[in-house]
Short mmCIF file of C-alpha atoms in Angstrom, two decimals:
data_model
loop_
_atom_site.label_atom_id
_atom_site.label_comp_id
_atom_site.label_asym_id
_atom_site.label_seq_id
_atom_site.Cartn_x
_atom_site.Cartn_y
_atom_site.Cartn_z
CA LEU A 8 -54.28 14.77 -4.81
CA THR A 9 -55.38 18.75 -4.45
CA LEU A 10 -54.80 19.21 -8.04
CA VAL A 11 -57.62 16.96 -8.95
CA ALA A 12 -60.75 18.82 -7.97
CA PRO A 13 -62.99 15.99 -6.43
CA ALA A 14 -59.87 14.73 -4.46
CA ALA A 15 -58.99 17.99 -3.08
CA PRO A 16 -61.01 17.99 0.04
CA ALA A 17 -59.55 13.88 1.03
CA ALA A 18 -55.92 15.65 0.38
CA ILE A 19 -56.31 18.24 2.94
CA ILE A 20 -57.42 15.98 5.34
CA LEU A 21 -55.17 13.26 5.21
CA ARG A 22 -52.36 15.86 5.03
CA GLU A 23 -53.99 17.41 8.46
CA SER A 24 -54.11 14.07 9.96
CA ILE A 25 -50.67 13.78 8.83
CA ASP A 26 -49.47 16.76 10.49
CA THR A 27 -51.82 16.25 13.86
CA LEU A 28 -50.18 12.76 14.57
CA GLY A 29 -46.74 13.82 13.93
CA ALA A 30 -47.18 16.39 16.74
CA LEU A 31 -48.83 14.22 19.07
CA VAL A 32 -45.96 12.21 18.50
CA LYS A 33 -43.80 14.63 19.25
CA VAL A 34 -45.90 15.81 22.38
CA LEU A 35 -45.65 11.96 23.61
CA VAL A 36 -41.75 11.76 23.30
CA THR A 37 -40.68 15.40 24.92
CA GLN A 38 -43.40 14.38 28.02
CA ALA A 39 -41.56 10.72 28.34
CA LEU A 40 -38.44 12.52 28.67
CA LYS A 41 -39.13 14.89 30.99
CA ASP A 42 -40.89 11.96 33.48
CA ASP A 43 -38.41 9.16 32.36
CA ALA A 44 -41.38 6.87 31.43
CA VAL A 45 -39.08 5.30 28.78
CA PRO A 46 -35.82 4.15 29.93
CA GLY A 47 -34.41 3.84 26.68
CA LEU A 48 -35.43 7.32 25.29
CA ALA A 49 -34.01 8.45 29.24
CA ALA A 50 -30.42 6.85 28.32
CA MET A 51 -29.89 10.00 25.44
CA VAL A 52 -31.08 12.86 27.70
CA PRO A 53 -27.10 14.16 27.96
CA ASP A 54 -28.38 16.40 31.43
CA GLY A 55 -30.67 13.51 32.64
CA ARG A 56 -30.50 11.73 36.22
CA PHE A 57 -29.81 8.49 34.02
CA VAL A 58 -26.22 10.06 32.15
CA THR A 59 -25.92 12.32 35.65
CA GLU A 60 -25.39 9.02 37.54
CA LEU A 61 -23.28 7.16 34.96
CA ASN A 62 -20.93 9.95 34.94
CA GLN A 63 -20.30 9.86 39.22
CA LEU A 64 -17.69 7.84 40.46
CA GLN A 65 -18.76 4.58 41.46
CA PRO A 66 -18.50 2.99 44.17
CA GLY A 67 -14.85 1.41 44.09
CA GLN A 68 -14.41 2.79 40.84
CA PRO A 69 -10.87 4.27 40.89
CA GLY A 70 -9.70 7.55 40.16
CA GLY A 71 -7.90 9.20 37.44
CA ALA A 72 -4.63 9.03 38.44
CA GLU A 73 -4.99 5.14 39.00
CA SER A 74 -6.35 4.52 35.96
CA LEU A 75 -4.83 2.35 33.27
CA TYR A 76 -6.71 3.70 29.94
CA TYR A 77 -6.10 1.72 26.81
CA ALA A 78 -6.05 2.61 23.37
CA VAL A 79 -6.27 0.96 20.07
CA SER A 80 -4.48 2.94 17.04
CA SER A 81 -4.11 1.85 13.22
CA ASP A 82 -1.78 4.51 11.22
CA PHE A 83 -1.08 4.15 7.35
CA ASP A 84 1.13 6.77 6.45
CA VAL A 85 0.40 8.06 2.89
CA GLN A 86 3.76 8.82 2.68
CA GLY A 87 5.02 5.28 3.94
CA ILE A 88 2.32 4.14 0.92
CA LEU A 89 3.57 6.72 -1.74
CA GLY A 90 7.10 6.99 -1.34
CA GLY A 91 7.31 3.41 -0.69
CA GLY A 92 6.04 2.44 -4.03
CA ALA A 93 8.17 5.54 -5.58
CA PHE A 94 11.42 4.79 -3.84
CA ALA A 95 10.88 0.86 -5.07
CA ASP A 96 10.23 1.78 -8.54
CA ARG A 97 13.07 3.63 -9.37
CA LEU A 98 15.29 0.93 -7.25
CA THR A 99 14.24 -1.39 -9.69
CA ARG A 100 15.34 0.04 -12.69
CA ARG A 101 19.09 -0.79 -10.94
CA PHE A 102 18.24 -4.01 -8.78
CA ALA A 103 15.24 -6.13 -10.29
CA ALA A 104 14.57 -7.57 -6.97
CA GLY A 105 14.33 -4.28 -5.10
CA ARG A 106 10.49 -3.89 -4.51
CA PHE A 107 11.06 -7.32 -2.58
CA TYR A 108 13.63 -6.12 -0.10
CA VAL A 109 11.44 -3.13 0.48
CA ALA A 110 8.13 -4.51 1.53
CA ALA A 111 10.88 -6.75 3.52
CA LEU A 112 12.34 -4.14 5.16
CA GLY A 113 8.90 -2.92 6.00
CA LEU A 114 7.63 -5.69 6.96
CA LEU A 115 10.52 -6.65 9.52
CA LEU A 116 10.59 -2.67 10.99
CA CYS A 117 6.25 -2.46 11.23
CA ALA A 118 6.13 -5.89 13.46
CA PRO A 119 7.94 -4.42 16.61
CA LEU A 120 6.05 -1.55 16.35
CA ALA A 121 2.60 -3.08 16.06
CA TYR A 122 3.86 -4.84 19.26
CA PHE A 123 4.75 -1.35 20.93
CA THR A 124 1.62 0.10 20.37
CA VAL A 125 -0.08 -2.42 22.85
CA ALA A 126 2.85 -2.51 24.93
CA VAL A 127 4.00 1.37 25.89
CA HIS A 128 1.56 3.35 28.89
CA SER A 129 2.60 6.52 27.11
CA LEU A 130 0.91 8.40 24.92
CA ALA A 131 3.70 10.07 23.55
CA LEU A 132 5.09 6.62 23.06
CA LEU A 133 1.59 5.22 21.57
CA LYS A 134 1.44 7.74 19.17
CA ALA A 135 5.09 7.59 18.09
CA ALA A 136 4.97 3.50 17.61
CA SER A 137 1.40 4.42 15.81
CA ALA A 138 3.27 6.67 13.30
CA GLY A 139 6.45 4.42 12.73
CA PHE A 140 4.11 1.60 12.49
CA GLY A 141 1.97 3.29 9.54
CA PHE A 142 4.88 4.08 7.76
CA PHE A 143 6.72 1.13 7.70
CA ALA A 144 3.39 -0.69 7.08
CA GLY A 145 3.00 1.85 4.15
CA LEU A 146 6.44 0.46 2.59
CA MET A 147 4.88 -3.05 2.88
CA MET A 148 1.73 -2.60 1.51
CA SER A 149 2.43 -0.71 -1.40
CA ASN A 150 4.76 -3.70 -2.62
CA THR A 151 2.98 -6.59 -2.24
CA VAL A 152 0.99 -7.29 -5.17
CA ALA A 153 4.04 -5.00 -7.13
CA SER A 154 7.14 -7.23 -6.26
CA ALA A 155 4.76 -10.43 -6.82
CA TYR A 156 4.34 -9.41 -10.56
CA ASP A 157 8.64 -8.97 -10.96
CA VAL A 158 8.34 -13.08 -10.77
CA ILE A 159 4.83 -14.54 -12.85
CA ALA A 160 3.75 -14.24 -15.92
CA ALA A 161 1.33 -10.98 -17.29
CA SER A 162 -1.28 -13.73 -17.95
CA ASN A 163 -1.48 -14.80 -14.16
CA TYR A 164 -1.59 -10.75 -12.71
CA GLY A 165 -5.06 -10.98 -11.96
CA PHE A 166 -4.58 -14.58 -10.04
CA GLY A 167 -1.50 -13.52 -8.91
CA ALA A 168 -3.35 -9.95 -6.83
CA GLY A 169 -6.50 -12.06 -6.01
CA ALA A 170 -4.27 -15.08 -3.80
CA LEU A 171 -2.13 -12.10 -1.96
CA THR A 172 -5.21 -10.26 -1.33
CA MET A 173 -7.36 -13.64 -0.19
CA LEU A 174 -4.32 -14.14 2.34
CA GLY A 175 -4.27 -10.77 3.59
CA GLY A 176 -7.45 -11.02 4.49
CA LEU A 177 -7.57 -14.71 5.83
CA ALA A 178 -4.71 -13.31 7.84
CA GLY A 179 -6.48 -10.45 9.14
CA GLY A 180 -9.17 -12.88 9.88
CA LEU A 181 -7.00 -15.57 11.57
CA ALA A 182 -5.77 -12.35 14.03
CA ILE A 183 -8.82 -11.25 15.07
CA PHE A 184 -10.16 -14.63 16.16
CA SER A 185 -6.78 -15.54 17.70
CA VAL A 186 -6.70 -12.59 19.85
CA GLY A 187 -10.76 -13.16 20.31
CA LYS A 188 -9.78 -15.86 21.84
CA TRP A 189 -6.90 -16.59 23.93
CA LYS A 190 -6.70 -12.58 25.18
CA GLU A 191 -8.01 -14.03 28.32
CA SER A 192 -5.81 -16.85 29.28
CA LEU A 193 -2.85 -15.21 27.45
CA GLY A 194 -3.43 -11.67 27.22
CA VAL A 195 -3.08 -9.56 24.03
CA GLU A 196 -0.06 -8.01 24.73
CA PHE A 197 1.60 -11.65 24.78
CA LEU A 198 -0.32 -12.61 21.74
CA MET A 199 0.78 -9.06 19.66
CA GLY A 200 3.82 -10.04 20.92
CA LEU A 201 4.25 -13.38 19.32
CA GLY A 202 2.25 -11.74 16.07
CA SER A 203 5.35 -9.22 16.08
CA VAL A 204 7.81 -11.95 16.23
CA ALA A 205 6.25 -14.08 13.39
CA GLY A 206 6.32 -10.93 11.21
CA MET A 207 9.82 -10.07 11.53
CA ILE A 208 11.09 -13.77 10.96
CA ALA A 209 8.29 -13.85 7.41
CA ALA A 210 10.24 -11.00 6.19
CA LEU A 211 14.07 -11.93 6.82
CA LEU A 212 12.43 -15.45 5.59
CA LEU A 213 11.32 -13.07 2.34
CA ALA A 214 14.67 -11.96 2.09
CA VAL A 215 16.36 -15.48 1.58
CA VAL A 216 13.85 -16.70 -0.27
CA VAL A 217 14.32 -14.00 -2.65
CA ALA A 218 18.14 -13.86 -2.78
CA ARG A 219 18.15 -17.56 -3.55
CA ARG A 220 15.15 -17.95 -6.32
CA PHE A 221 14.19 -14.79 -7.84
CA ASP A 222 16.49 -15.35 -11.26
CA ALA A 223 14.89 -18.70 -11.17
CA ASP A 224 11.81 -17.71 -11.05
CA ARG A 225 11.91 -14.73 -13.65
CA ARG A 226 13.55 -17.29 -16.20
CA ARG A 227 10.92 -19.87 -15.55
CA VAL A 228 8.27 -17.52 -16.54
CA GLY A 229 10.39 -15.95 -19.40
CA ILE A 230 11.64 -12.82 -18.07
CA THR A 231 15.73 -12.80 -18.46
CA GLN A 232 16.95 -9.63 -16.66
CA PRO A 233 19.06 -10.49 -14.21
CA ALA A 234 18.47 -9.72 -10.50
CA PHE A 235 21.89 -7.14 -10.57
#
């Protein structure tokens, strides 16, 4: 507006009005923080009365030595994902069903470690369980979709990847729902134990089904390379 001569005075007045309004808002907020006039703002002052009282030991609150601290962790190890994929690629050159068995092994080993991430009471053990879970889960994750390509026609690759992704999302959502619904009655540790057992059973079933059906499924879609 200042570039247009007739509008220049109006632009100056508008700019000064905005600056004045901004300064007023800053003064009001600063004064409100000093006087604790706005509870929401007062709660944000690091050294304010509310935060100071909140950090004090409350009546009936156990001390640090008597307290249990729970941590939820997730660790998908890059070495497990990349290494598992590369290892399965090399394995399938000599053993066509190799990707399935690498995925099954990853699931078999990461399932109990998922349980230990909520069951152990030591930070060192939690770190170890989390790292192990991340590594072995990587073996499974890097080969879930790739292994399916070994037994379905190339024209169905997109559908196969979509179906597996959908099932993974549904399973994850169901797990979250189950923990939220039954954590009070059954406990998170018990539910994680059930999930871990189910994961290990699924891994063993996958290995058995692959051993029995791999060659037949490949022949059905026109892949003639044998499993061995």
